[in-house]
Coordinates of C-alpha atoms in Angstrom, one line a residue:
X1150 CA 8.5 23.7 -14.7
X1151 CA 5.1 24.1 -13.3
X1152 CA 4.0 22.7 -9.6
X1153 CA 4.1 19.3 -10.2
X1154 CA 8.1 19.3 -11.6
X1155 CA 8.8 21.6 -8.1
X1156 CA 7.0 19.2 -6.0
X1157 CA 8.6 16.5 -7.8
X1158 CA 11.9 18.0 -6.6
X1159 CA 10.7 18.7 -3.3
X1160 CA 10.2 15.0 -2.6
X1161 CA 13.5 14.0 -4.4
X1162 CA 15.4 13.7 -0.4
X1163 CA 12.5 12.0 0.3
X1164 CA 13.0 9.5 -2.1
X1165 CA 16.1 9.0 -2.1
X1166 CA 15.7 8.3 1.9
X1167 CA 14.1 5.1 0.5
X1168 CA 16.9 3.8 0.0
X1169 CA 17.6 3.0 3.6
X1170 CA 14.7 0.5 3.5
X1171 CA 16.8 -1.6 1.4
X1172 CA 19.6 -2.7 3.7
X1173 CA 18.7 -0.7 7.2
X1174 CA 15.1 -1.9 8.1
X1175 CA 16.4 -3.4 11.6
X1176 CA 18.3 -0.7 12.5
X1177 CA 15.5 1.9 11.7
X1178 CA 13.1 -0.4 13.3
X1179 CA 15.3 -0.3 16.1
X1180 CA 15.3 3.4 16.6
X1181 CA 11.7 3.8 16.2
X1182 CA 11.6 1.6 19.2
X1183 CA 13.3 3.9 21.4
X1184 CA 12.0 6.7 20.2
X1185 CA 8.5 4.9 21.7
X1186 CA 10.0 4.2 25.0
X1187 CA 11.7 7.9 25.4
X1188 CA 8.4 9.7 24.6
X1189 CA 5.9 7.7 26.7
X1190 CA 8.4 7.0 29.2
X1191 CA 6.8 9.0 31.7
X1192 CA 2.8 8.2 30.5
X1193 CA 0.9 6.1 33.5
X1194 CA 1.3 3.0 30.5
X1195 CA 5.4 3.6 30.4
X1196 CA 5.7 3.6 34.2
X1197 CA 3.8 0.5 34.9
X1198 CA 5.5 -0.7 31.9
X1199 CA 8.8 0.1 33.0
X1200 CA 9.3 1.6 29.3
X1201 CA 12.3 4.0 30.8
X1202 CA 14.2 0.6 31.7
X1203 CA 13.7 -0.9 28.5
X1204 CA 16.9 -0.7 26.5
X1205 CA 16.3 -4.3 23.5
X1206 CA 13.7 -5.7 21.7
X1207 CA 13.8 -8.4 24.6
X1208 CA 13.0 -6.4 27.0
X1209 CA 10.4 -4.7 25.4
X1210 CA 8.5 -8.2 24.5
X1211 CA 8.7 -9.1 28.6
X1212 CA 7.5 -6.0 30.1
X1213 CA 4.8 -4.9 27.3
X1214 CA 1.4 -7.5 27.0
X1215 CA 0.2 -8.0 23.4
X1216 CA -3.1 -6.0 23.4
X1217 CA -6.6 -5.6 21.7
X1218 CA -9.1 -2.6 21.6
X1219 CA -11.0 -4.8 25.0
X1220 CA -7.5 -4.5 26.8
X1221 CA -6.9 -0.8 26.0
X1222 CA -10.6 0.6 26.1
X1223 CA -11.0 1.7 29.8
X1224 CA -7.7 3.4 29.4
X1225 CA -9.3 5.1 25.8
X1226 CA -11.9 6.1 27.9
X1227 CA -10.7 7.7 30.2
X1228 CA -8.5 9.5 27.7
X1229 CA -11.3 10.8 25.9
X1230 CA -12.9 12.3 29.0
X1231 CA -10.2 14.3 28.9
X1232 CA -7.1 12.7 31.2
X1233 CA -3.6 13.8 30.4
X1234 CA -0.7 10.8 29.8
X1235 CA -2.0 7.9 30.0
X1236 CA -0.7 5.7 26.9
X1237 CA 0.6 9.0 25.3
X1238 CA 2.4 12.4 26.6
X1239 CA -0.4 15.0 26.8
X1240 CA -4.2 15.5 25.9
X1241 CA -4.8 13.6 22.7
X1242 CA -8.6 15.5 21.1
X1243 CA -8.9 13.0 18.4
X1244 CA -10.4 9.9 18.0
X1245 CA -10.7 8.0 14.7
X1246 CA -14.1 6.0 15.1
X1247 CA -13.9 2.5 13.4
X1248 CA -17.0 0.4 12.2
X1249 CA -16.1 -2.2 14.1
X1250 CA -17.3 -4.3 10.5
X1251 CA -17.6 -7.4 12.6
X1252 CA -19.7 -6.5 15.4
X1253 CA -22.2 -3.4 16.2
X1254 CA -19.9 -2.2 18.6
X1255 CA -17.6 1.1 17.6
X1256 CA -14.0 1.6 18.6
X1257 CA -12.4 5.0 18.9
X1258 CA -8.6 4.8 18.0
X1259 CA -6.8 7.8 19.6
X1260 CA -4.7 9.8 16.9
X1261 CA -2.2 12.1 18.5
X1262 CA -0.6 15.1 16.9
X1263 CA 2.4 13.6 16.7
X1264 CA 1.0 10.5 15.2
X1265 CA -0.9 12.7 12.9
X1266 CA 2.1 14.1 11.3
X1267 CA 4.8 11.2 11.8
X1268 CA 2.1 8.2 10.9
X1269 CA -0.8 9.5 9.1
X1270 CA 0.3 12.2 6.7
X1271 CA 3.7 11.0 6.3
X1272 CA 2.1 8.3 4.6
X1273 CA -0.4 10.3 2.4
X1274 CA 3.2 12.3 0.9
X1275 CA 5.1 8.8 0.9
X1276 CA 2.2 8.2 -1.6
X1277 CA 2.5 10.6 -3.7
X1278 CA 6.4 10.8 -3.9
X1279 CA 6.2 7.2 -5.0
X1280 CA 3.8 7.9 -7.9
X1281 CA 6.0 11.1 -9.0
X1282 CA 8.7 8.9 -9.6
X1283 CA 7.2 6.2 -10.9
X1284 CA 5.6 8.3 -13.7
X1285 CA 7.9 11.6 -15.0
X1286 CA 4.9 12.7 -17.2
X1287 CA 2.5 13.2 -14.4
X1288 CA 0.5 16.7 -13.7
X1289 CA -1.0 16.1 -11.1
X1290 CA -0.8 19.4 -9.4
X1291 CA -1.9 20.8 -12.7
X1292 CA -5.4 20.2 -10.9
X1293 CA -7.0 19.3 -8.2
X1294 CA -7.4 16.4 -6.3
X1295 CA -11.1 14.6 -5.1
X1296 CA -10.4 13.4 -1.6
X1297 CA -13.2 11.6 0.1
X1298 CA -13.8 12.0 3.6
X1299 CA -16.1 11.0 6.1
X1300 CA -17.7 12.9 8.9
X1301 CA -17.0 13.5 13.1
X1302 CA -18.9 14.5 15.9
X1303 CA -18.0 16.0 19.5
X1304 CA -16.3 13.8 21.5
X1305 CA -18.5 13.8 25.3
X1306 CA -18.6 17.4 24.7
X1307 CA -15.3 18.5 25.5
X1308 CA -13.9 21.6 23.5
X1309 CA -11.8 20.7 20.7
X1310 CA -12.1 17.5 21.3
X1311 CA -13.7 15.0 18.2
X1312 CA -14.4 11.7 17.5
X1313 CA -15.1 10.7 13.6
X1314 CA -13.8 8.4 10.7
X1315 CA -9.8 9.3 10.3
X1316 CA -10.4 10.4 6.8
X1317 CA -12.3 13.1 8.0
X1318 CA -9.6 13.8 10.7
X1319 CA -7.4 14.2 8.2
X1320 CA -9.5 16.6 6.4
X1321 CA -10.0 18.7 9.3
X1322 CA -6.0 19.1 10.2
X1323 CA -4.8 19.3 7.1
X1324 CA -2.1 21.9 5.9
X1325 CA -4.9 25.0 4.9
X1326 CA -2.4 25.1 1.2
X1327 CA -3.8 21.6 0.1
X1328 CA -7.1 22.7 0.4
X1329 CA -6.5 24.9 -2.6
X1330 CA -5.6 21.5 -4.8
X1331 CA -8.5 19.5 -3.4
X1332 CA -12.2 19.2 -4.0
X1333 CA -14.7 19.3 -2.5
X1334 CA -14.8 22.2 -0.3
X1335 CA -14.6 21.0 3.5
X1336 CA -18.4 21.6 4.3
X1337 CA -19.4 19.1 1.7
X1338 CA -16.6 16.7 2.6
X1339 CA -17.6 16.4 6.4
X1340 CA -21.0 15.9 5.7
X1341 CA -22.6 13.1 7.8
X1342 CA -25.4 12.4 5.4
X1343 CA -23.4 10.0 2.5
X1344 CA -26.2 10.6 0.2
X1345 CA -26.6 14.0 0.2
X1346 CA -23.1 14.3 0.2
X1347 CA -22.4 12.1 -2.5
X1348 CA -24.6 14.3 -4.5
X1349 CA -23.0 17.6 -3.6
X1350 CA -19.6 15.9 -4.1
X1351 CA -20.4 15.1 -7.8
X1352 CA -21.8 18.6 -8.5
X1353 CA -18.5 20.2 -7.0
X1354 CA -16.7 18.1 -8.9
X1355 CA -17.5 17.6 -12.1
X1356 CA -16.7 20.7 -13.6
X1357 CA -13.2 21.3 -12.0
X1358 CA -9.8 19.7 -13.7
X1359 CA -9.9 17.0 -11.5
X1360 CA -6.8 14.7 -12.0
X1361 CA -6.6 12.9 -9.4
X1362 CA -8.5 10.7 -6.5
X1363 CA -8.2 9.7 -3.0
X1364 CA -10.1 7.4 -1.1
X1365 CA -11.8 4.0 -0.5
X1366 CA -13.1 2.2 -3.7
X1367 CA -16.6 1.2 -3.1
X1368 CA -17.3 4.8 -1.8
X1369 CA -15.5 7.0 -4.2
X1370 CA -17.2 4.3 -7.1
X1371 CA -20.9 5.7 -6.0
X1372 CA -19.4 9.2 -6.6
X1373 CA -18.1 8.4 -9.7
X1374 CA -21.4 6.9 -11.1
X1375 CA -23.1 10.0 -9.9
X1376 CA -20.9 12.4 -11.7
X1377 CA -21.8 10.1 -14.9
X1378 CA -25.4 10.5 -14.5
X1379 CA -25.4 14.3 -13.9
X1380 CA -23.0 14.7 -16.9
X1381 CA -24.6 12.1 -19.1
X1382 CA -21.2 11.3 -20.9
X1383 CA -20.4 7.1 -21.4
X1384 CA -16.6 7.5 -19.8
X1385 CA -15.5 9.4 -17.1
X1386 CA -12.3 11.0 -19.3
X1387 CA -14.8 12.9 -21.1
X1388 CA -15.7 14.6 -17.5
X1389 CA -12.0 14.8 -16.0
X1390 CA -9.7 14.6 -19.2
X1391 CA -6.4 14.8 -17.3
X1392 CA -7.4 12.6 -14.5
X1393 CA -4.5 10.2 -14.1
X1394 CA -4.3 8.4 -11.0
X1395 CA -6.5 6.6 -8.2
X1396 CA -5.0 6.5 -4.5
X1397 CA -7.0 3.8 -2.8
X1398 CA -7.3 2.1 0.0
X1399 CA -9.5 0.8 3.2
X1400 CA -10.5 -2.6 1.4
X1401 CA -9.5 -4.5 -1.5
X1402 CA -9.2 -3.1 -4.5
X1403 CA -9.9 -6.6 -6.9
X1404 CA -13.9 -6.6 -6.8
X1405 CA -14.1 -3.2 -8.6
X1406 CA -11.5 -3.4 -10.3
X1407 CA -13.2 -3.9 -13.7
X1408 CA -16.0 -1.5 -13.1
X1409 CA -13.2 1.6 -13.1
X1410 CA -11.8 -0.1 -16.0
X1411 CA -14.8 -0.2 -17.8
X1412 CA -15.8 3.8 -16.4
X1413 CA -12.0 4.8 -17.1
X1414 CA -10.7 3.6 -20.6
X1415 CA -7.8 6.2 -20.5
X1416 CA -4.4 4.2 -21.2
X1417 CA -2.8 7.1 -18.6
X1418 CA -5.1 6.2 -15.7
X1419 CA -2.8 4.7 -12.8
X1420 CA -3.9 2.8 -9.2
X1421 CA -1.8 3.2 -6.4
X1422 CA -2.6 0.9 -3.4
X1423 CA -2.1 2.6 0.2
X1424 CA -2.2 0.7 3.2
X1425 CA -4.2 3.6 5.7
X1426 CA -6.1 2.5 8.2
X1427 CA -7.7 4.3 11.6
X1428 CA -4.5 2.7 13.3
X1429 CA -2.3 4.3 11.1
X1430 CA -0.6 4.0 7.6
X1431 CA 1.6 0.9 7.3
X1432 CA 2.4 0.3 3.0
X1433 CA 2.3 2.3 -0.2
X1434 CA 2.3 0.4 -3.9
X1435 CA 5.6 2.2 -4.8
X1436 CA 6.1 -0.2 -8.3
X1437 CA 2.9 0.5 -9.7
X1438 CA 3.5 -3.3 -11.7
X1439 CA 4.5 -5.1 -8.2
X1440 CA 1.2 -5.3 -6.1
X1441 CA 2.9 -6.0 -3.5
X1442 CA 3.2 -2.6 -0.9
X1443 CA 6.5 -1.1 0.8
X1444 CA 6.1 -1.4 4.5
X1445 CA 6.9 2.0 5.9
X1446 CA 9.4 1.3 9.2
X1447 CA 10.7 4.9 9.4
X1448 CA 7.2 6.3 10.8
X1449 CA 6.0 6.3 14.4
X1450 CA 5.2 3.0 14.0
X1451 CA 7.0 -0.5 15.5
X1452 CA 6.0 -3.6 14.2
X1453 CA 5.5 -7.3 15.2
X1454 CA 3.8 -10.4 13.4
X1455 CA 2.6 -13.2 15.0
X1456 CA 2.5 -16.3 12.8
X1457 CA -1.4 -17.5 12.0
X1458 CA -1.9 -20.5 13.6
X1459 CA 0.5 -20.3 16.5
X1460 CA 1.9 -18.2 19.0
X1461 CA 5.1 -17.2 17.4
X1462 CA 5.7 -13.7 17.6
X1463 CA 8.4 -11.4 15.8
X1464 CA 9.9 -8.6 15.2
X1465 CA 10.4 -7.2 11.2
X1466 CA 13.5 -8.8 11.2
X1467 CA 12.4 -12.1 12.0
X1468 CA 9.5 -13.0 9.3
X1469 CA 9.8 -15.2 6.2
X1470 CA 8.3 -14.5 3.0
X1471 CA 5.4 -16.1 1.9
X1472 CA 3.7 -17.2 5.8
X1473 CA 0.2 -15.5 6.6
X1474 CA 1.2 -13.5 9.5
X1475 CA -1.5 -11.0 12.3
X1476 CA 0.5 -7.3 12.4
X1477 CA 0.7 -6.2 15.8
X1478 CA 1.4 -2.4 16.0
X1479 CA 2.9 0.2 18.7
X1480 CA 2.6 3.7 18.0
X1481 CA 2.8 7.6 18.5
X1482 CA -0.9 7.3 19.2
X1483 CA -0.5 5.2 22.1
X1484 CA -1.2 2.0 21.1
X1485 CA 0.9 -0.8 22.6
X1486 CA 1.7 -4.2 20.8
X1487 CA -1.7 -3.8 18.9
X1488 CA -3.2 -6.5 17.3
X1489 CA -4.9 -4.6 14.4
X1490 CA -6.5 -7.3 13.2
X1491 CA -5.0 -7.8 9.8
X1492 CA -3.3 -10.3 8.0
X1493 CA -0.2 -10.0 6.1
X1494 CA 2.0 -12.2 3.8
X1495 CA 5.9 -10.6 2.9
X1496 CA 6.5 -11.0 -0.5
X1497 CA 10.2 -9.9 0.0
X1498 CA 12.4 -9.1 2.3
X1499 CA 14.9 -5.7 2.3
X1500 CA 13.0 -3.5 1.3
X1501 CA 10.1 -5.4 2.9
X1502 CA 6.9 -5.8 0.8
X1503 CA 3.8 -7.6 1.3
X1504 CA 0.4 -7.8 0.5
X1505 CA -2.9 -7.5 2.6
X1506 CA -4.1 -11.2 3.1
X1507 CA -7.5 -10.3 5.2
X1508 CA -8.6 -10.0 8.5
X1509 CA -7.6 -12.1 11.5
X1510 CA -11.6 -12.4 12.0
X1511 CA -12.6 -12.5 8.3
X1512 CA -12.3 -16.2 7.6
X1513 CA -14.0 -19.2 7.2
X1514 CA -12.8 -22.1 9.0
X1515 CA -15.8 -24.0 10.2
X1516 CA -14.6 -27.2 9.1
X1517 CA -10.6 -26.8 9.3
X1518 CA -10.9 -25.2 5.7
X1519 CA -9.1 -21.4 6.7
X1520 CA -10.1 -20.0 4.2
X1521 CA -9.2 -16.3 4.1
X1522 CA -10.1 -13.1 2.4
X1523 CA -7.0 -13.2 -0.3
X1524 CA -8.8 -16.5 -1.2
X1525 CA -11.7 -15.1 -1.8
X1526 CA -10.9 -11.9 -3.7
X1527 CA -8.7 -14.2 -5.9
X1528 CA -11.2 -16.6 -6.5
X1529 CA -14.0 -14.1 -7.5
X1530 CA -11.6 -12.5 -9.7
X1531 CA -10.9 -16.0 -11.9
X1532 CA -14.8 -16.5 -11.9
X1533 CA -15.7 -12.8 -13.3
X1534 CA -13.0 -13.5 -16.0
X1535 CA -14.4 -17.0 -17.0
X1536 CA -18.1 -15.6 -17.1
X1537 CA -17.7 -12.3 -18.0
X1538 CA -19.4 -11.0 -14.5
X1539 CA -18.6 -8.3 -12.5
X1540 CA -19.0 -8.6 -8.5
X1541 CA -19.9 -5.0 -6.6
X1542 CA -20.0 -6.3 -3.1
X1543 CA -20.0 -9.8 -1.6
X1544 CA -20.4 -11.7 1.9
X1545 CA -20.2 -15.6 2.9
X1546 CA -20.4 -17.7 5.7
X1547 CA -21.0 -21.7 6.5
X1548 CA -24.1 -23.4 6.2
X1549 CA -23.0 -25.9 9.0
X1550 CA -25.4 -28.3 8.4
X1551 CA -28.9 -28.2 6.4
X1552 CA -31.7 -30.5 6.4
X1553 CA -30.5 -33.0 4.2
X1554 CA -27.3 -32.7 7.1
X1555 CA -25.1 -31.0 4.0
X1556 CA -22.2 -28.4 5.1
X1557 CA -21.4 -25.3 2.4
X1558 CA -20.1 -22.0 2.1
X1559 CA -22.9 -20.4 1.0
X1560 CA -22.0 -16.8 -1.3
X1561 CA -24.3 -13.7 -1.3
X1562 CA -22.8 -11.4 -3.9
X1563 CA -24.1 -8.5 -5.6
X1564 CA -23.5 -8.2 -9.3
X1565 CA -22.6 -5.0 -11.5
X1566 CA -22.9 -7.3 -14.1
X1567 CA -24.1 -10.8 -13.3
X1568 CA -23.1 -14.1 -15.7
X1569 CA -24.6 -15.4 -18.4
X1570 CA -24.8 -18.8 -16.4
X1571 CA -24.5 -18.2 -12.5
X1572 CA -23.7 -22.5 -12.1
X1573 CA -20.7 -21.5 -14.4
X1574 CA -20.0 -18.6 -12.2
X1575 CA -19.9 -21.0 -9.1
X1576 CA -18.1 -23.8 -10.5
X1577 CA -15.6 -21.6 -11.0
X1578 CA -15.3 -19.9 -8.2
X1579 CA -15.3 -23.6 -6.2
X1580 CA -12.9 -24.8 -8.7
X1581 CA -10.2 -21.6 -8.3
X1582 CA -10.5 -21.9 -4.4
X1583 CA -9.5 -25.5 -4.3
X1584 CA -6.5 -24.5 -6.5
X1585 CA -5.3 -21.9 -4.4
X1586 CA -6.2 -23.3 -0.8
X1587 CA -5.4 -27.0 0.0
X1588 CA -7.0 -27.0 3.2
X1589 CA -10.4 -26.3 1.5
X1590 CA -9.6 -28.6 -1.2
X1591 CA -8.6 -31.4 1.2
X1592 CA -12.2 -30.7 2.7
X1593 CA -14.3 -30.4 -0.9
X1594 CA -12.6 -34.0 -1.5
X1595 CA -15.9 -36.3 -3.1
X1596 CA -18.0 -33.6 -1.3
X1597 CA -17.3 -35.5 2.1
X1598 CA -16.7 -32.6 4.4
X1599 CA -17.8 -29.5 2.4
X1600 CA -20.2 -29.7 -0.4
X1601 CA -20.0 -27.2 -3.3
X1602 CA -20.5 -24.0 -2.6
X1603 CA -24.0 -21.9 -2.8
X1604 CA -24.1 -18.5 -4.4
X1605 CA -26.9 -16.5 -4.3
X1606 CA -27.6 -13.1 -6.2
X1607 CA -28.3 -10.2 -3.6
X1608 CA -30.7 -7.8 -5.5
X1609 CA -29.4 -3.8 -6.2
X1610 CA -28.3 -1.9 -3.5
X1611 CA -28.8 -4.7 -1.0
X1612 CA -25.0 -3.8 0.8
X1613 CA -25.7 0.3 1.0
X1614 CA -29.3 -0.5 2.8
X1615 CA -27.8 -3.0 4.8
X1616 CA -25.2 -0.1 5.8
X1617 CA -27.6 2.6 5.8
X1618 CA -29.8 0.5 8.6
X1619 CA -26.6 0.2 10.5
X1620 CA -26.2 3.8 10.7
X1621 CA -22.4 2.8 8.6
X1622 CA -23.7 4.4 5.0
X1623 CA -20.4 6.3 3.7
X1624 CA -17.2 6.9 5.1
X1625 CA -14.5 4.0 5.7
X1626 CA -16.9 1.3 6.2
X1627 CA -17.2 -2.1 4.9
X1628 CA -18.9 -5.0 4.4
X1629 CA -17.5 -8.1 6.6
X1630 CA -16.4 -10.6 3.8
X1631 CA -15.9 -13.5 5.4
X1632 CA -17.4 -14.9 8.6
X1633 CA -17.5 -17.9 11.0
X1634 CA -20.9 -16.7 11.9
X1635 CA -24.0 -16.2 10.0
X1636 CA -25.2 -12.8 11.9
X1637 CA -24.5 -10.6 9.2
X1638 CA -25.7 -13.0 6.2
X1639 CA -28.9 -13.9 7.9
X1640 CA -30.0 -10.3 8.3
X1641 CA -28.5 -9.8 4.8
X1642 CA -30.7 -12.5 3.8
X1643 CA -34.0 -11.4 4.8
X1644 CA -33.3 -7.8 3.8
X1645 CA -32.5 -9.5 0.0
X1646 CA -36.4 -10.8 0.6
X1647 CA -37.9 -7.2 0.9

C-alpha cells in the first residue's frame, strides 16, 4: 500500500466529516461559539465581557466590541510579560510576529496551544486530506516534503517563551514524526539570515526525493531558482522527479504563477491554495479546478463579515455571494471579533467558498475609484498574457496631482520577463481594470478624473533590498500592493535610482 495509501485511509473520517459543511455550517458555527464562551469564560476578557451569560449570537454581538491589534495590544502586552488569563485560559509562550506590511510597526499575534492544534495544524492536515482525494495517484509520502519557515527570537526573555513568524512556530511544535518527511533539517529552517538560509535550504534539498512544497510563493520561488543554479539543469523535474504538488499561501498566488510554470513543465505538478495566516488558518482549495477555497467553520475559529462600504456586520449565515466583505475573527488564541484585515468575496454558499479579495488597507481609492487587490492581480494577469511579460513583484499608489495638475495610478513593477512594448503592457492593464471595476472606469471616463495609468520598470531585486533594509528579508513578509499613500513607493522609488 505504501504510506501514502495508509495516510490516505487515515484521513478518510476526516473527509468524510466534510460533508457536514454542506448542510450544517450554522449549526457548527454555532457550537464553536460556545465552545469560545465556555473556555474563556473565566479569562479577565470573558468576565468583563460577561462571556458566561452569553447564551445567542445576539448576545454575543452586544456584549463583545469589534476589535483591532490597537484595541487588544496593552492586553497582548501584558500577556507576553508573562500574565495568566487575560483573553485566553492560562500562559500562552507564543507569539506569531506579523510584518505589519503597511506600516514599520510589528504586531505579535498570541497563538495558544490549543489554537495550535484546533486552528493551525488542523488546517495544514485539512490540506493535505483534500489533495489525497482529489488525486488517487499521489505519493506524496513516498518523499519528503520542503517546508519553508521563517525564524523566532525570545520573547522579553522569559523561559519558553518566543516571539517569531508562525511558520516558524509551527516548525518548532511540530509532531517530532513529520520531521522525518520534511526538509530541511530544523537548524537551517529557523535560520534568521534568509540568504544564507536560502542557500543552505537548496543544498539540503536538492539531492533528496523531494515531492512536495509548503510555503509562500515569492519566498519558496528564490529557493527554487537557487536549487536551479547549483544543479545547472533547465527544469526543476530533472532535480525532484516525483515532485507533484505546491501548498501555498500568505499572498497571491497569480504574479508567479507563470514563472513555476515555466520552472515546472511536469503535467503532474498540482497547486493547492491554503488560506494560513498569523491569525490562524481560515480556507483550503479542496477542488483543485475551483479557485475558490472551503472556509473551515469546524476549527477554533467564529466568523463575522462586515460588508465593505458599510457597517453591516454578520454572521456566516447571513452573507451573500458575490459582496466584498472585511472577516472579522474570534478564536482559541484569544482574539475577540478581530478585524484581520482581509477581504473576502463568497463564491457559494453550503459548503461556503470564497476567494481572497485583498486587504481592507490595500486599496486605492483616492478618487472614489476602490480599487482593490483582486483587481489588480487580475488585471496584471490579462496584461502578461497580451504581451508575453511576466511580473515578479509589484506596488502602486496615486499620483494625486502632478505639475501639469494630472491625477494617475502610477505602477512600479518588477519584471521576470518584461514586454516587448511596456505602452502595450499598460494599455492593457488600464484597459482590463476598467472592465472589471466600474468605479475606476466611471473615473478614467475622457481622462476627466483619473488619467491613464503610469508604469514604471523597478530594476532586479529592487523588492528583496527594499525588504532587506526593512529588516523583513524572508519569512511571511510581503510587499504592500496597493496603497492610499505613497510612503512605500516613494522610498521604493529612490531606491530604483541607486
Amino acid at each position: 500500500m505504501g504510506l501514502t495509501g495508509i495516510a490516505r485511509q487515515i484521513f478518510s473520517s476526516r473527509w468524510r466529516q466534510l460533508d457536514r459543511y454542506d448542510n450544517q455550517a450554522a449549526e457548527l458555527q454555532h457550537a464553536v461559539l460556545a465552545h469560545l464562551m465556555q473556555r474563556a469564560k473565566n479569562t479577565e476578557y470573558g468576565r468583563n465581557h460577561d462571556f458566561e451569560g452569553i447564551k445567542s449570537y445576539e448576545q454575543f454581538v452586544k456584549n463583545v466590541p469589534v476589535n483591532d491589534y490597537e484595541s487588544l495590544k496593552d492586553d497582548i502586552d501584558r500577556m507576553r510579560q508573562g500574565e495568566t488569563d487575560v483573553l485566553w485560559p492560562g500562559r500562552i509562550k507564543w507569539y506569531a510576529k506579523s510584518s505589519g506590511t503597511t506600516n514599520d510597526k510589528s504586531k505579535f499575534i498570541p497563538v495558544s496551544a490549543e489554537g495550535l492544534k484546533r486552528i493551525h495544524y488542523a488546517g495544514g492536515t485539512d490540506s493535505v486530506v483534500c489533495y489525497l482525494y482529489n488525486n488517487p495517484k499521489s505519493n506524496m509520502f513516498g518523499g519528503k516534503g520542503l517546508i519553508l519557515g521563517g525564524s523566532h527570537t525570545p520573547n522579553y526573555n522569559l523561559p519558553g517563551s518566543l516571539v517569531g513568524d508562525l511558520s516558524a512556530i509551527l516548525i518548532e511544535n511540530i509532531n517530532p514524526v513529520v520531521n522525518l518527511f520534511r526538509v530541511p533539517k530544523k537548524e537551517t529552517a529557523l535560520l534568521s539570515d534568509f540568504e544564507i538560509k536560502r542557500d543552505r535550504i537548496a543544498r539540503e534539498a536538492m539531492n533528496r526525493n523531494v515531492t512536495n512544497l509548503s510555503g509562500v510563493p515569492s519566498w519558496m520561488l528564490s529557493v527554487l531558482n537557487r536549487v536551479m543554479e547549483l544543479s545547472g539543469k533547465t527544469h526543476l523535474e530533472e532535480v525532484w522527479p516525483n515532485l507533484e504538488v505546491f501548498f501555498h499561501g500568505g499572498v497571491a498566488f497569480t504574479p508567479y504563477r507563470a514563472q513555476y510554470q515555466q520552472l515546472i513543465t511536469s503535467p503532474n505538478m498540482h497547486y493547492e491554495e491554503t488560506y494560513n495566516a498569523s491569525e490562524g488558518f481560515f480556507g483550503v482549495q479542496n477542488d483543485l479546478t475551483d479557485k475558490s477555497m472551503l472556509l473551515m467553520i469546524d476549527y477554533d475559529v467564529f466568523y463575522e463579515f462586515q460588508e465593505m462600504g458599510t457597517d453591516n456586520i454578520v454572521p456566516l449565515w447571513g452573507v451573500e455571494t458575490g459582496k466584498n466583505y472585511a472577516m472579522l475573527i474570534s478564536t482559541s488564541c484569544g482574539l475577540w471579533r478581530y478585524m484581520i484585515g482581509d477581504t473576502v468575496t463568497f463564491t457559494q454558499k453550503n459548503p461556503y467558498k470564497f476567494v481572497i479579495t485583498g486587504r481592507t488597507k490595500y486599496f486605492i481609492n483616492a478618487f472614489g475609484e476602490e480599487l482593490i487587490q483582486d483587481n489588480a492581480e487580475q488585471g496584471l494577469a490579462y496584461a502578461c498574457q497580451q504581451t508575453g511579460a511576466n511580473v515578479l513583484e509589484y506596488t502602486a499608489a496615486p499620483v494625486f496631482m502632478d505639475s501639469n495638475a494630472k491625477c494617475r495610478h502610477q505602477w512600479l513593477i518588477e519584471f521576470a520577463k518584461a514586454p516587448d512594448d511596456l505602452q502595450a503592457f499598460s494599455d492593457a492593464l488600464d484597459r482590463k481594470l476598467q472592465e472589471l471595476n466600474s468605479d475606476y472606469e466611471a473615473k478614467r471616463y475622457k481622462d476627466i478624473t483619473l488619467q491613464h495609468l503610469e508604469v514604471i520598470v523597478a530594476r532586479k531585486d529592487l523588492f528583496n533590498d527594499w525588504l532587506k533594509l526593512r529588516g523583513k528579508l524572508g519569512g511571511q513578509n510581503k510587499v504592500p500592493r496597493l496603497s492610499n499613500s505613497r510612503e512605500h513607493i516613494e522610498q521604493l522609488l529612490k531606491l530604483n535610482e541607486k
